[in-house]
Short mmCIF file of C-alpha atoms and ligand atoms in Angstrom, two decimals:
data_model
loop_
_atom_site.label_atom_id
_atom_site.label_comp_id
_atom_site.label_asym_id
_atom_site.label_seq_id
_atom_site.Cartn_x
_atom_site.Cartn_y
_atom_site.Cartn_z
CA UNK W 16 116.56 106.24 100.91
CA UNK W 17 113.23 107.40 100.85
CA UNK W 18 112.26 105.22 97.96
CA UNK W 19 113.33 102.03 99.48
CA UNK W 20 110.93 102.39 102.06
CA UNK W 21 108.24 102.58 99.52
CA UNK W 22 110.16 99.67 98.10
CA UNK W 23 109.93 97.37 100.91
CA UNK W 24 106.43 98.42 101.92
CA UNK W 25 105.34 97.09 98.37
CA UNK W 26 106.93 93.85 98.98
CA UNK W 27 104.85 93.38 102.10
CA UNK W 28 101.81 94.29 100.66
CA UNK W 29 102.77 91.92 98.04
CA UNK W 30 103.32 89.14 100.94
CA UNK W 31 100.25 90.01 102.91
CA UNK W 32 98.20 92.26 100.28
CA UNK W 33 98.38 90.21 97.14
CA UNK W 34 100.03 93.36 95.80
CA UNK W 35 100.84 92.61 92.14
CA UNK W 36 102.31 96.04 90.83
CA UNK W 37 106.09 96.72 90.35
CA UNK W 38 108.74 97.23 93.13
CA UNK W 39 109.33 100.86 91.67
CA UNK W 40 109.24 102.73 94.69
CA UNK W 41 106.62 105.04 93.82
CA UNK W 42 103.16 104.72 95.86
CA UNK W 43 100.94 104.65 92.74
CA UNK W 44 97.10 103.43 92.42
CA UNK W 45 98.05 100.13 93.13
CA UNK W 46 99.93 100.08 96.06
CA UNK W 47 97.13 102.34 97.65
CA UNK W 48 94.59 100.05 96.27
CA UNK W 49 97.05 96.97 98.05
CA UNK W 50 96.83 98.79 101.05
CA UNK W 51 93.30 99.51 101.43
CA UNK W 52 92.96 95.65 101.44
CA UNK W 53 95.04 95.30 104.25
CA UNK W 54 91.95 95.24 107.23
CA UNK W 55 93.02 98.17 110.22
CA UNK W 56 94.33 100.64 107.70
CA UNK W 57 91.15 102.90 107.01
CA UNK W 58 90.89 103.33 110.86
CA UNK W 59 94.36 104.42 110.93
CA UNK W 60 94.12 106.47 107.77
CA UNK W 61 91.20 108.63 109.33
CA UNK W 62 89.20 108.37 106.12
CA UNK W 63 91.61 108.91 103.91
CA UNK W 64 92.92 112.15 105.41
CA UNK W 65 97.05 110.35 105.24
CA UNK W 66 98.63 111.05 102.34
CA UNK W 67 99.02 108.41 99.91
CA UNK W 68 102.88 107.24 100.71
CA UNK W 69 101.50 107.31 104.69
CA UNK W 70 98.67 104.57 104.25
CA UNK W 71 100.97 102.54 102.09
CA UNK W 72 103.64 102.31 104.76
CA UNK W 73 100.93 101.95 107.78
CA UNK W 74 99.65 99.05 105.40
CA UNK W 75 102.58 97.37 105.51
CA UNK W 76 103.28 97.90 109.03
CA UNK W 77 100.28 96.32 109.72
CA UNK W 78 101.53 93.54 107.64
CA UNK W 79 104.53 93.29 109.74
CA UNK W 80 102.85 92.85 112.97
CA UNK W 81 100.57 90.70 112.24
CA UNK W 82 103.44 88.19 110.93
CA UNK W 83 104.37 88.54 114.23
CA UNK W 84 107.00 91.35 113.98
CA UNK W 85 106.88 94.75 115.90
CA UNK W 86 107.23 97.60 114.05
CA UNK W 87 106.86 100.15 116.54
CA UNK W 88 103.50 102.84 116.05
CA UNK W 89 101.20 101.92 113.03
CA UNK W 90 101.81 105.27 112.21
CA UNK W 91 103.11 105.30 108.62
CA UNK W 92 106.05 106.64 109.01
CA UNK W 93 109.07 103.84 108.39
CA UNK W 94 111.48 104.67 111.55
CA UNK W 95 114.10 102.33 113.22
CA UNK W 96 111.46 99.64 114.27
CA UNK W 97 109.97 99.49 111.30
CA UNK W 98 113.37 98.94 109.47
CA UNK W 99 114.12 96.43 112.26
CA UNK W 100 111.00 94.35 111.77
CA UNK W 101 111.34 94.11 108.08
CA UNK W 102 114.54 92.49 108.24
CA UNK W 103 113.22 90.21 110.60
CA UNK W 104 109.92 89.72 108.45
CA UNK W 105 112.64 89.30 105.26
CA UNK W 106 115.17 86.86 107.19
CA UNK W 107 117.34 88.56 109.57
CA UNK W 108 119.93 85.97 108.58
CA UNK W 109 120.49 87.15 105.26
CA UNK W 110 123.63 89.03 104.41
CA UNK W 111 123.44 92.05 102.34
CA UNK W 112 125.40 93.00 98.77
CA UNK W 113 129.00 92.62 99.21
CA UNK W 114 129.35 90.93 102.41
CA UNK W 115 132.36 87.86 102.21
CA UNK W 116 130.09 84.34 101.90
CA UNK W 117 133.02 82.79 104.23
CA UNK W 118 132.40 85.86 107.03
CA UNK W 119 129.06 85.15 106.63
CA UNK W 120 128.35 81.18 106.44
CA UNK W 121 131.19 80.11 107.67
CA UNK W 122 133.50 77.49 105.84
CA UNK W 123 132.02 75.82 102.70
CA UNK W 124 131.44 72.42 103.20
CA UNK W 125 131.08 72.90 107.24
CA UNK W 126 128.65 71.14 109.26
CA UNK W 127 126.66 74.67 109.52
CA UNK W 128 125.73 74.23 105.58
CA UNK W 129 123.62 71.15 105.84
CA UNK W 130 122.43 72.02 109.68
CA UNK W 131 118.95 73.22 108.67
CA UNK W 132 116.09 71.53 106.68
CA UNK W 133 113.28 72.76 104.47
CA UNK W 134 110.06 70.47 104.13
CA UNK W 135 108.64 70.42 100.89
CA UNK W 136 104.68 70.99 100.66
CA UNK W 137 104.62 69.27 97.62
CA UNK W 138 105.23 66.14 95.72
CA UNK W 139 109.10 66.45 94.79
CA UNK W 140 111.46 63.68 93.51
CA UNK W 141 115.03 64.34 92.51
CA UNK W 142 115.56 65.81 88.71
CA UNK W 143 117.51 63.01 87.64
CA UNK W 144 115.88 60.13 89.38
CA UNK W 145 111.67 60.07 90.08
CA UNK W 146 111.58 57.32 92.07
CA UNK W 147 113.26 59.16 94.38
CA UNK W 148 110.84 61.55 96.69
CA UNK W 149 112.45 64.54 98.27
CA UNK W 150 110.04 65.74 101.25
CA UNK W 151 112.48 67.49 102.86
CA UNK W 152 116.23 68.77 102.22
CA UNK W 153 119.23 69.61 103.72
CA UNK W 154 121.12 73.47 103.35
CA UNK W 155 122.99 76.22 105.74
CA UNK W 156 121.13 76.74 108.71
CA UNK W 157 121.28 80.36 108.42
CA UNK W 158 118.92 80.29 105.27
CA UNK W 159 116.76 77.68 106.77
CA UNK W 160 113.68 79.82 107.91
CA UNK W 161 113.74 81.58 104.94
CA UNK W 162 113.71 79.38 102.37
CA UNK W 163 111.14 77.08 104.08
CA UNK W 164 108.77 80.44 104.35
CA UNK W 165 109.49 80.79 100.26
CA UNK W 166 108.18 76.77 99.94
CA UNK W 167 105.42 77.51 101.61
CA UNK W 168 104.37 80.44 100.27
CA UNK W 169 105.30 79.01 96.27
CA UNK W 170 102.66 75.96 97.63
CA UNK W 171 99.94 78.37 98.79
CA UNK W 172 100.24 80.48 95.25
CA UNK W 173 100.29 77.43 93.07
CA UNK W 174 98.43 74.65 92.28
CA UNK W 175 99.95 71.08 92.12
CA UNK W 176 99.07 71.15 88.00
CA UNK W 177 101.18 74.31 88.21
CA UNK W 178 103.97 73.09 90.22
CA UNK W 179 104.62 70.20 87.97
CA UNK W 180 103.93 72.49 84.69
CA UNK W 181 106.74 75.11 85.78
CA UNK W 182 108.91 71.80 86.82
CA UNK W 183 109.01 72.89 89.99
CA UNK W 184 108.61 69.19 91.73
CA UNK W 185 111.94 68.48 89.93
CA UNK W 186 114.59 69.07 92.62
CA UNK W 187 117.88 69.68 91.08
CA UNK W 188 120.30 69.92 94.37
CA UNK W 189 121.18 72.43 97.41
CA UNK W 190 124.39 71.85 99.25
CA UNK W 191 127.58 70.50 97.16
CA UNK W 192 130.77 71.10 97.79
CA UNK W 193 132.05 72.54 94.40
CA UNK W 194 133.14 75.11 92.29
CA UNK W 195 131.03 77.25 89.77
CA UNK W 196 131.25 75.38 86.59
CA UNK W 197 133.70 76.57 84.44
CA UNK W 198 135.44 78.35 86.74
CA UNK W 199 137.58 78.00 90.57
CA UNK W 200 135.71 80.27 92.93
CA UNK W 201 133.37 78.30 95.15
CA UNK W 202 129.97 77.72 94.06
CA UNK W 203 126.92 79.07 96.79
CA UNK W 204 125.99 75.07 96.74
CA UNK W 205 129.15 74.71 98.88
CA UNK W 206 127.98 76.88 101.24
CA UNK W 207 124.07 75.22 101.03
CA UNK W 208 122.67 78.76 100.09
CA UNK W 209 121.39 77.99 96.77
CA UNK W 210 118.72 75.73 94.93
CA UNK W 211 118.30 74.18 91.33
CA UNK W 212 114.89 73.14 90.03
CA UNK W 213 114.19 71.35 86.95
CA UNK W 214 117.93 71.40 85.30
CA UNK W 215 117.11 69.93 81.82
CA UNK W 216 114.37 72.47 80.97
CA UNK W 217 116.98 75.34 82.62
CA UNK W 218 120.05 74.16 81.32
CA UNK W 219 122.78 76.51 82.46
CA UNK W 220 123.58 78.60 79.23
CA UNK W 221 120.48 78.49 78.17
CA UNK W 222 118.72 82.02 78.10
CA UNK W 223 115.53 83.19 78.25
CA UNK W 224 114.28 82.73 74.90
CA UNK W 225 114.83 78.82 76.00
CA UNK W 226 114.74 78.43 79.94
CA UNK W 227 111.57 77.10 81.42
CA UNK W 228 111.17 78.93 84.59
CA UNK W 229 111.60 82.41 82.25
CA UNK W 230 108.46 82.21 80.93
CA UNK W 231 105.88 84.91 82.29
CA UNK W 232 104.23 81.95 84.48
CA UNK W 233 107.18 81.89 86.46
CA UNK W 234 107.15 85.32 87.74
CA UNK W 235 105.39 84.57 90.79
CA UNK W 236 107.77 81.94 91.87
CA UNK W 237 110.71 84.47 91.32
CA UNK W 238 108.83 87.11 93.28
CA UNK W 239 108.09 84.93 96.30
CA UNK W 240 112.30 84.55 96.48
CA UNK W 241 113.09 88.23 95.82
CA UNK W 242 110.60 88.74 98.85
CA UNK W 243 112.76 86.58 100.75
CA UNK W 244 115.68 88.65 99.63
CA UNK W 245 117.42 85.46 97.24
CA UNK W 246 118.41 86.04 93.96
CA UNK W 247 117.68 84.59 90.61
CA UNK W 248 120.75 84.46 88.13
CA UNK W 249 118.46 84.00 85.72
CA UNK W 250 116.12 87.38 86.72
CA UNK W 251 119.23 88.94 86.88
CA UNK W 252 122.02 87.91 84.51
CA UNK W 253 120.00 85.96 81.93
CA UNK W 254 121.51 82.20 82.44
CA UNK W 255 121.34 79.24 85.16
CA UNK W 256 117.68 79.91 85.54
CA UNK W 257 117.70 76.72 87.16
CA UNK W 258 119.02 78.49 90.27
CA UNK W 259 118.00 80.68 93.04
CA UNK W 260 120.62 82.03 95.43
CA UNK W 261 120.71 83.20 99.25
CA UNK W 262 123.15 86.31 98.24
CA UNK W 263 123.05 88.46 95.71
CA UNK W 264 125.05 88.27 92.47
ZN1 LIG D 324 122.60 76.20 91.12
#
């Protein structure tokens, strides 16, 4: 859909334009300003001759390649190679709504959901013991590259004051092989596709008139995963906002 385009192209210039406007689709004042910051595009743009939704997308084309993705022409129009590169640029390995977690990840509990490690680029120790330091942890290899870009890119937006004020040094588990509390389906732990932080300030039925990480602060944070194409139960359902999630709900 036409739309989406405009979608995604906002969530690169968000990446790579410090874009800070709603993902609404609509290529308003500030995704043209977003994309005017994005050096290349008033070359392209032939002095602002493009129309509006045309600079946007060459914007975040140019975005694309220079993460190292080809989109095809910087021509601002969003064809098959620039769908191609986005869901490179997003994480290729990601499934999309609907798709069976056992088709995709295998087996929970399989050697494939601890196979890949994300470094942490901060100071983390586990929630429920800080003498324990977490620099690096374990979860499906599929989901790897992209949660290690969302580390990195939560440590470039934040300072370490604001890390530790949103709790988010306080490392409350990836991969375990269980069900969803309270119920028998498998949790996305068991598959190691999901990520608590901070678990007493986000206790699981607590909504967001109590949750920590649903204060306005914390919209950056959430952001950074929806860029990545994870999902926040919290964001999106109003409890466990403790948790991020590989798949959507
Ligand atoms: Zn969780």
């Amino acid at each position: 859909m036409y739309s989406d385009r405009i979608k995604n192209a906002q969530r690169l210039l968000r990446a790579g334009a410090n874009y800070r406007g709603a993902i609404d689709g609509d290529a308003g004042p500030q995704s043209l300003a977003a994309a005017w910051r994005v050096t290349g595009v008033e070359q392209l743009a032939i002095a602002g001759e493009w129309p509006a939704v045309r600079r946007v997308i060459a914007a975040a084309q140019l975005v694309l390649e220079r993460a190292g993705h080809d989109p095809g022409r910087i021509d601002g129009f969003w064809g098959p190679s620039t769908d191609t590169a986005f869901a490179a640029w997003r994480g290729a390995a990601l499934p999309v709504r609907g798709m069976d977690k056992a088709a995709r990840f295998g087996p929970a509990g399989s050697a494939a959901c601890t196979a890949g490690i994300v470094r942490v680029p901060w100071r983390m120790v586990l929630a429920w013991d800080d003498t324990q330091v977490i620099t690096s942890f374990r979860c499906h290899e599929l989901v790897a590259p992209s949660a290690q870009r969302a580390f990195d890119r939560i440590g470039a937006a934040h300072s370490l004051v604001q890390i530790r004020d949103l709790g988010l040094h306080l490392f409350g588990g990836c991969f375990n092989h269980r069900t969803m509390r309270g119920g028998s389906s498998l949790s996305t732990h068991a598959y190691g596709i999901a990520i608590d932080f901070d678990p007493a300030r986000n206790r699981l039925r607590w909504g967001r008139d109590q949750a920590r990480l649903a204060q306005q602060d914390a919209v950056r944070f959430w952001e950074i995963w929806e860029d990545e194409g994870w999902t926040s139960l919290g964001r999106e359902k109003d409890f466990d906002w403790m948790h991020v999630q590989a798949v959507p709900v």
